[in-house]
Amino acid sequence: MLIALQGAVSQGVLWGIMVLGVFITFRLLDIPDMTCDGSFALGGCVCAVLIVNNNVDPLLAVLAGMCAGAIAGAVTGILTTVFEIPAILAGILTQISLWSINLRIMGKSNTPILAKGTIFSSVSNMTGLPQSTVAIILGIVLAVAIVAILYWFFGTEIGSALRATGNNEYMIRALGVNTNTTKMIALVLSNALIGLSGALICQSQKYADIGMGTGAIVIGLAAIVIGEVLGRLLPGGLTQFSVRLASAVFGSVVYFLIRAIVLQLGMDANDMKLLSAVIVAVALCVPVVWERYKLRSSYTKGDEADA
C-alpha cells in the first residue's frame, strides 16, 4: 500500500506539470484545449525515440519533448487565430493529427527505454536514492520552479494581457492588445508544459506509448477542480494567484492518491475513466451546491430578522 501511495505521489507531481498547462488554457484563457491528449503523447514519443534511436542525453530529450509540445500548441493557435476555427475544434483536429504523427515518430505503438538511462536513474546513481524517491523530489523541485516562473510571467505586462484576454476579450482588445497574439502565447506555453510532462512521465515509466495521453484532459480538469475545492478551504481562499497555481499541482497529487487507494481496494482498472468522470462531476457540483446553500442560509437569516 505504501509503495502504491509513493508511486501515486510521484505520478501526481509529474502529471501536475501537465495540469499547469491545462490550467493556463482552461482557467486563464477559458478554452478547453483538446490538443492536450496529443501533445502529452507527443512529448513522450519524441523523448523516447531520441533516447533509444539517437542516444540523446535524457535531459536534452526532455527539452525536445517540451519543444514538440510547444509546436503542437502553435499549430492549434494558428488554426484558431489565423483561420478562425473554433478553439475546441482546432484542438480536436490537432489531437487527431498527432495520433498519426506520433505513430510515424515511433514507427510502432510502443517504445520501451528499459535499457537506457533516464534523468531519474542518473540522479539515483549519483545519490543512492531509489528512483521512486528521486521522481518525487525532482518532480517537486520542477513543479515549484515552474509555479514560480509562471507567477512571475503572469505578473508581467504580457502575462497580465493574457489573463485579461480570458476574462474579457473585447475589453482588452479595445485597449489595443492583439488578442490573437495572447492566445497564441497561451497555447504554446500550455502545450510546452504538457509536452514536458509527457517526456518526464515517459522517463519515469520507462516507455512511451501511442495512447499514453488518452484522457489527459480529463485528468487535468479533475486535478484543477479538486485543487480549487481544497484551495477554498485555506484562510485566504483562491484570492492569491500563486495559490491557484499551487492548488493545481496539489490537486493532481490528490487525484492520483485517490486512484491508487481505489485500485488497492479492488476496483477494476478498466473503470478508471468512469472514476475520473465521477470525480470531475462531483468536484464541479460541490462549489455550486455550497453557494446555493450559503445563499439559502442568508435568505433564511434575513427572513428571521424581518420577523
JSON list of N, CA and C in Angstrom, two decimals, residues 79-128:
[
{"chain": "A", "resi": 79, "resn": "LEU", "atom": "N", "xyz": [-4.52, 27.58, -36.24]},
{"chain": "A", "resi": 79, "resn": "LEU", "atom": "CA", "xyz": [-5.87, 27.22, -36.70]},
{"chain": "A", "resi": 79, "resn": "LEU", "atom": "C", "xyz": [-6.92, 28.13, -36.06]},
{"chain": "A", "resi": 80, "resn": "THR", "atom": "N", "xyz": [-6.68, 28.50, -34.80]},
{"chain": "A", "resi": 80, "resn": "THR", "atom": "CA", "xyz": [-7.65, 29.32, -34.07]},
{"chain": "A", "resi": 80, "resn": "THR", "atom": "C", "xyz": [-7.59, 30.79, -34.47]},
{"chain": "A", "resi": 81, "resn": "THR", "atom": "N", "xyz": [-6.39, 31.34, -34.52]},
{"chain": "A", "resi": 81, "resn": "THR", "atom": "CA", "xyz": [-6.24, 32.78, -34.71]},
{"chain": "A", "resi": 81, "resn": "THR", "atom": "C", "xyz": [-6.20, 33.19, -36.18]},
{"chain": "A", "resi": 82, "resn": "VAL", "atom": "N", "xyz": [-5.50, 32.42, -37.01]},
{"chain": "A", "resi": 82, "resn": "VAL", "atom": "CA", "xyz": [-5.34, 32.79, -38.42]},
{"chain": "A", "resi": 82, "resn": "VAL", "atom": "C", "xyz": [-6.54, 32.35, -39.25]},
{"chain": "A", "resi": 83, "resn": "PHE", "atom": "N", "xyz": [-6.96, 31.10, -39.05]},
{"chain": "A", "resi": 83, "resn": "PHE", "atom": "CA", "xyz": [-8.05, 30.56, -39.86]},
{"chain": "A", "resi": 83, "resn": "PHE", "atom": "C", "xyz": [-9.40, 30.61, -39.15]},
{"chain": "A", "resi": 84, "resn": "GLU", "atom": "N", "xyz": [-9.41, 31.16, -37.94]},
{"chain": "A", "resi": 84, "resn": "GLU", "atom": "CA", "xyz": [-10.64, 31.41, -37.18]},
{"chain": "A", "resi": 84, "resn": "GLU", "atom": "C", "xyz": [-11.50, 30.16, -36.98]},
{"chain": "A", "resi": 85, "resn": "ILE", "atom": "N", "xyz": [-10.83, 29.02, -36.81]},
{"chain": "A", "resi": 85, "resn": "ILE", "atom": "CA", "xyz": [-11.54, 27.80, -36.45]},
{"chain": "A", "resi": 85, "resn": "ILE", "atom": "C", "xyz": [-11.81, 27.84, -34.95]},
{"chain": "A", "resi": 86, "resn": "PRO", "atom": "N", "xyz": [-13.00, 27.50, -34.50]},
{"chain": "A", "resi": 86, "resn": "PRO", "atom": "CA", "xyz": [-13.27, 27.50, -33.05]},
{"chain": "A", "resi": 86, "resn": "PRO", "atom": "C", "xyz": [-12.21, 26.72, -32.28]},
{"chain": "A", "resi": 87, "resn": "ALA", "atom": "N", "xyz": [-11.81, 27.26, -31.13]},
{"chain": "A", "resi": 87, "resn": "ALA", "atom": "CA", "xyz": [-10.67, 26.71, -30.39]},
{"chain": "A", "resi": 87, "resn": "ALA", "atom": "C", "xyz": [-10.83, 25.23, -30.07]},
{"chain": "A", "resi": 88, "resn": "ILE", "atom": "N", "xyz": [-12.02, 24.84, -29.62]},
{"chain": "A", "resi": 88, "resn": "ILE", "atom": "CA", "xyz": [-12.21, 23.44, -29.23]},
{"chain": "A", "resi": 88, "resn": "ILE", "atom": "C", "xyz": [-12.09, 22.52, -30.45]},
{"chain": "A", "resi": 89, "resn": "LEU", "atom": "N", "xyz": [-12.60, 22.96, -31.62]},
{"chain": "A", "resi": 89, "resn": "LEU", "atom": "CA", "xyz": [-12.49, 22.16, -32.84]},
{"chain": "A", "resi": 89, "resn": "LEU", "atom": "C", "xyz": [-11.05, 22.12, -33.33]},
{"chain": "A", "resi": 90, "resn": "ALA", "atom": "N", "xyz": [-10.35, 23.25, -33.23]},
{"chain": "A", "resi": 90, "resn": "ALA", "atom": "CA", "xyz": [-8.94, 23.30, -33.64]},
{"chain": "A", "resi": 90, "resn": "ALA", "atom": "C", "xyz": [-8.11, 22.33, -32.81]},
{"chain": "A", "resi": 91, "resn": "GLY", "atom": "N", "xyz": [-8.40, 22.27, -31.50]},
{"chain": "A", "resi": 91, "resn": "GLY", "atom": "CA", "xyz": [-7.69, 21.34, -30.63]},
{"chain": "A", "resi": 91, "resn": "GLY", "atom": "C", "xyz": [-7.96, 19.90, -31.00]},
{"chain": "A", "resi": 92, "resn": "ILE", "atom": "N", "xyz": [-9.21, 19.60, -31.34]},
{"chain": "A", "resi": 92, "resn": "ILE", "atom": "CA", "xyz": [-9.57, 18.23, -31.73]},
{"chain": "A", "resi": 92, "resn": "ILE", "atom": "C", "xyz": [-8.85, 17.84, -33.02]},
{"chain": "A", "resi": 93, "resn": "LEU", "atom": "N", "xyz": [-8.80, 18.77, -33.99]},
{"chain": "A", "resi": 93, "resn": "LEU", "atom": "CA", "xyz": [-8.11, 18.49, -35.25]},
{"chain": "A", "resi": 93, "resn": "LEU", "atom": "C", "xyz": [-6.63, 18.21, -35.03]},
{"chain": "A", "resi": 94, "resn": "THR", "atom": "N", "xyz": [-6.00, 19.01, -34.18]},
{"chain": "A", "resi": 94, "resn": "THR", "atom": "CA", "xyz": [-4.58, 18.80, -33.89]},
{"chain": "A", "resi": 94, "resn": "THR", "atom": "C", "xyz": [-4.38, 17.49, -33.15]},
{"chain": "A", "resi": 95, "resn": "GLN", "atom": "N", "xyz": [-5.26, 17.20, -32.21]},
{"chain": "A", "resi": 95, "resn": "GLN", "atom": "CA", "xyz": [-5.15, 15.96, -31.44]},
{"chain": "A", "resi": 95, "resn": "GLN", "atom": "C", "xyz": [-5.25, 14.74, -32.34]},
{"chain": "A", "resi": 96, "resn": "ILE", "atom": "N", "xyz": [-6.22, 14.74, -33.26]},
{"chain": "A", "resi": 96, "resn": "ILE", "atom": "CA", "xyz": [-6.39, 13.61, -34.18]},
{"chain": "A", "resi": 96, "resn": "ILE", "atom": "C", "xyz": [-5.15, 13.46, -35.07]},
{"chain": "A", "resi": 97, "resn": "SER", "atom": "N", "xyz": [-4.62, 14.59, -35.54]},
{"chain": "A", "resi": 97, "resn": "SER", "atom": "CA", "xyz": [-3.43, 14.55, -36.40]},
{"chain": "A", "resi": 97, "resn": "SER", "atom": "C", "xyz": [-2.23, 13.99, -35.65]},
{"chain": "A", "resi": 98, "resn": "LEU", "atom": "N", "xyz": [-2.11, 14.35, -34.39]},
{"chain": "A", "resi": 98, "resn": "LEU", "atom": "CA", "xyz": [-0.96, 13.92, -33.60]},
{"chain": "A", "resi": 98, "resn": "LEU", "atom": "C", "xyz": [-0.94, 12.41, -33.38]},
{"chain": "A", "resi": 99, "resn": "TRP", "atom": "N", "xyz": [-2.10, 11.77, -33.41]},
{"chain": "A", "resi": 99, "resn": "TRP", "atom": "CA", "xyz": [-2.13, 10.31, -33.27]},
{"chain": "A", "resi": 99, "resn": "TRP", "atom": "C", "xyz": [-1.29, 9.66, -34.38]},
{"chain": "A", "resi": 100, "resn": "SER", "atom": "N", "xyz": [-1.52, 10.09, -35.62]},
{"chain": "A", "resi": 100, "resn": "SER", "atom": "CA", "xyz": [-0.76, 9.55, -36.76]},
{"chain": "A", "resi": 100, "resn": "SER", "atom": "C", "xyz": [0.69, 10.01, -36.71]},
{"chain": "A", "resi": 101, "resn": "ILE", "atom": "N", "xyz": [0.90, 11.27, -36.32]},
{"chain": "A", "resi": 101, "resn": "ILE", "atom": "CA", "xyz": [2.27, 11.79, -36.25]},
{"chain": "A", "resi": 101, "resn": "ILE", "atom": "C", "xyz": [3.09, 11.04, -35.21]},
{"chain": "A", "resi": 102, "resn": "ASN", "atom": "N", "xyz": [2.50, 10.75, -34.07]},
{"chain": "A", "resi": 102, "resn": "ASN", "atom": "CA", "xyz": [3.21, 10.01, -33.03]},
{"chain": "A", "resi": 102, "resn": "ASN", "atom": "C", "xyz": [3.56, 8.60, -33.49]},
{"chain": "A", "resi": 103, "resn": "LEU", "atom": "N", "xyz": [2.65, 7.97, -34.23]},
{"chain": "A", "resi": 103, "resn": "LEU", "atom": "CA", "xyz": [2.95, 6.64, -34.79]},
{"chain": "A", "resi": 103, "resn": "LEU", "atom": "C", "xyz": [4.10, 6.73, -35.79]},
{"chain": "A", "resi": 104, "resn": "ARG", "atom": "N", "xyz": [4.13, 7.79, -36.58]},
{"chain": "A", "resi": 104, "resn": "ARG", "atom": "CA", "xyz": [5.22, 7.99, -37.54]},
{"chain": "A", "resi": 104, "resn": "ARG", "atom": "C", "xyz": [6.54, 8.19, -36.82]},
{"chain": "A", "resi": 105, "resn": "ILE", "atom": "N", "xyz": [6.50, 8.96, -35.75]},
{"chain": "A", "resi": 105, "resn": "ILE", "atom": "CA", "xyz": [7.73, 9.26, -35.00]},
{"chain": "A", "resi": 105, "resn": "ILE", "atom": "C", "xyz": [8.33, 7.99, -34.42]},
{"chain": "A", "resi": 106, "resn": "MET", "atom": "N", "xyz": [7.49, 7.16, -33.79]},
{"chain": "A", "resi": 106, "resn": "MET", "atom": "CA", "xyz": [7.99, 5.94, -33.14]},
{"chain": "A", "resi": 106, "resn": "MET", "atom": "C", "xyz": [8.12, 4.78, -34.12]},
{"chain": "A", "resi": 107, "resn": "GLY", "atom": "N", "xyz": [7.31, 4.76, -35.17]},
{"chain": "A", "resi": 107, "resn": "GLY", "atom": "CA", "xyz": [7.33, 3.65, -36.09]},
{"chain": "A", "resi": 107, "resn": "GLY", "atom": "C", "xyz": [6.60, 2.43, -35.58]},
{"chain": "A", "resi": 108, "resn": "LYS", "atom": "N", "xyz": [6.06, 2.53, -34.39]},
{"chain": "A", "resi": 108, "resn": "LYS", "atom": "CA", "xyz": [5.29, 1.45, -33.76]},
{"chain": "A", "resi": 108, "resn": "LYS", "atom": "C", "xyz": [4.48, 2.08, -32.63]},
{"chain": "A", "resi": 109, "resn": "SER", "atom": "N", "xyz": [3.67, 1.26, -31.98]},
{"chain": "A", "resi": 109, "resn": "SER", "atom": "CA", "xyz": [2.76, 1.82, -30.97]},
{"chain": "A", "resi": 109, "resn": "SER", "atom": "C", "xyz": [3.41, 1.99, -29.60]},
{"chain": "A", "resi": 110, "resn": "ASN", "atom": "N", "xyz": [4.58, 1.36, -29.39]},
{"chain": "A", "resi": 110, "resn": "ASN", "atom": "CA", "xyz": [5.20, 1.40, -28.07]},
{"chain": "A", "resi": 110, "resn": "ASN", "atom": "C", "xyz": [6.71, 1.39, -28.21]},
{"chain": "A", "resi": 111, "resn": "THR", "atom": "N", "xyz": [7.38, 2.26, -27.45]},
{"chain": "A", "resi": 111, "resn": "THR", "atom": "CA", "xyz": [8.84, 2.31, -27.47]},
{"chain": "A", "resi": 111, "resn": "THR", "atom": "C", "xyz": [9.38, 2.22, -26.04]},
{"chain": "A", "resi": 112, "resn": "PRO", "atom": "N", "xyz": [9.90, 1.06, -25.63]},
{"chain": "A", "resi": 112, "resn": "PRO", "atom": "CA", "xyz": [10.46, 0.93, -24.27]},
{"chain": "A", "resi": 112, "resn": "PRO", "atom": "C", "xyz": [11.86, 1.54, -24.20]},
{"chain": "A", "resi": 113, "resn": "ILE", "atom": "N", "xyz": [12.20, 2.07, -23.04]},
{"chain": "A", "resi": 113, "resn": "ILE", "atom": "CA", "xyz": [13.55, 2.61, -22.83]},
{"chain": "A", "resi": 113, "resn": "ILE", "atom": "C", "xyz": [14.17, 1.97, -21.59]},
{"chain": "A", "resi": 114, "resn": "LEU", "atom": "N", "xyz": [13.84, 0.69, -21.37]},
{"chain": "A", "resi": 114, "resn": "LEU", "atom": "CA", "xyz": [14.30, -0.02, -20.18]},
{"chain": "A", "resi": 114, "resn": "LEU", "atom": "C", "xyz": [15.82, -0.12, -20.11]},
{"chain": "A", "resi": 115, "resn": "ALA", "atom": "N", "xyz": [16.46, -0.29, -21.27]},
{"chain": "A", "resi": 115, "resn": "ALA", "atom": "CA", "xyz": [17.91, -0.48, -21.28]},
{"chain": "A", "resi": 115, "resn": "ALA", "atom": "C", "xyz": [18.68, 0.84, -21.34]},
{"chain": "A", "resi": 116, "resn": "LYS", "atom": "N", "xyz": [17.97, 1.94, -21.35]},
{"chain": "A", "resi": 116, "resn": "LYS", "atom": "CA", "xyz": [18.61, 3.25, -21.47]},
{"chain": "A", "resi": 116, "resn": "LYS", "atom": "C", "xyz": [18.54, 4.01, -20.15]},
{"chain": "A", "resi": 117, "resn": "GLY", "atom": "N", "xyz": [19.46, 4.94, -19.99]},
{"chain": "A", "resi": 117, "resn": "GLY", "atom": "CA", "xyz": [19.45, 5.77, -18.80]},
{"chain": "A", "resi": 117, "resn": "GLY", "atom": "C", "xyz": [18.42, 6.88, -18.90]},
{"chain": "A", "resi": 118, "resn": "THR", "atom": "N", "xyz": [17.93, 7.32, -17.76]},
{"chain": "A", "resi": 118, "resn": "THR", "atom": "CA", "xyz": [16.98, 8.42, -17.69]},
{"chain": "A", "resi": 118, "resn": "THR", "atom": "C", "xyz": [17.48, 9.46, -16.70]},
{"chain": "A", "resi": 119, "resn": "ILE", "atom": "N", "xyz": [16.78, 10.57, -16.63]},
{"chain": "A", "resi": 119, "resn": "ILE", "atom": "CA", "xyz": [17.12, 11.58, -15.63]},
{"chain": "A", "resi": 119, "resn": "ILE", "atom": "C", "xyz": [17.05, 10.98, -14.23]},
{"chain": "A", "resi": 120, "resn": "PHE", "atom": "N", "xyz": [16.02, 10.20, -14.00]},
{"chain": "A", "resi": 120, "resn": "PHE", "atom": "CA", "xyz": [15.80, 9.64, -12.67]},
{"chain": "A", "resi": 120, "resn": "PHE", "atom": "C", "xyz": [16.85, 8.60, -12.30]},
{"chain": "A", "resi": 121, "resn": "SER", "atom": "N", "xyz": [17.25, 7.76, -13.27]},
{"chain": "A", "resi": 121, "resn": "SER", "atom": "CA", "xyz": [18.28, 6.76, -12.98]},
{"chain": "A", "resi": 121, "resn": "SER", "atom": "C", "xyz": [19.63, 7.43, -12.77]},
{"chain": "A", "resi": 122, "resn": "SER", "atom": "N", "xyz": [19.91, 8.51, -13.51]},
{"chain": "A", "resi": 122, "resn": "SER", "atom": "CA", "xyz": [21.19, 9.22, -13.34]},
{"chain": "A", "resi": 122, "resn": "SER", "atom": "C", "xyz": [21.30, 9.82, -11.95]},
{"chain": "A", "resi": 123, "resn": "VAL", "atom": "N", "xyz": [20.24, 10.51, -11.51]},
{"chain": "A", "resi": 123, "resn": "VAL", "atom": "CA", "xyz": [20.24, 11.11, -10.17]},
{"chain": "A", "resi": 123, "resn": "VAL", "atom": "C", "xyz": [20.26, 10.03, -9.11]},
{"chain": "A", "resi": 124, "resn": "SER", "atom": "N", "xyz": [19.56, 8.92, -9.36]},
{"chain": "A", "resi": 124, "resn": "SER", "atom": "CA", "xyz": [19.55, 7.81, -8.41]},
{"chain": "A", "resi": 124, "resn": "SER", "atom": "C", "xyz": [20.94, 7.23, -8.23]},
{"chain": "A", "resi": 125, "resn": "ASN", "atom": "N", "xyz": [21.68, 7.08, -9.33]},
{"chain": "A", "resi": 125, "resn": "ASN", "atom": "CA", "xyz": [23.04, 6.55, -9.26]},
{"chain": "A", "resi": 125, "resn": "ASN", "atom": "C", "xyz": [23.97, 7.50, -8.52]},
{"chain": "A", "resi": 126, "resn": "MET", "atom": "N", "xyz": [23.75, 8.80, -8.67]},
{"chain": "A", "resi": 126, "resn": "MET", "atom": "CA", "xyz": [24.61, 9.79, -8.01]},
{"chain": "A", "resi": 126, "resn": "MET", "atom": "C", "xyz": [24.33, 9.89, -6.52]},
{"chain": "A", "resi": 127, "resn": "THR", "atom": "N", "xyz": [23.07, 9.76, -6.14]},
{"chain": "A", "resi": 127, "resn": "THR", "atom": "CA", "xyz": [22.67, 9.98, -4.75]},
{"chain": "A", "resi": 127, "resn": "THR", "atom": "C", "xyz": [22.47, 8.69, -3.96]},
{"chain": "A", "resi": 128, "resn": "GLY", "atom": "N", "xyz": [22.24, 7.59, -4.67]},
{"chain": "A", "resi": 128, "resn": "GLY", "atom": "CA", "xyz": [21.96, 6.34, -3.98]},
{"chain": "A", "resi": 128, "resn": "GLY", "atom": "C", "xyz": [20.52, 6.19, -3.54]}
]
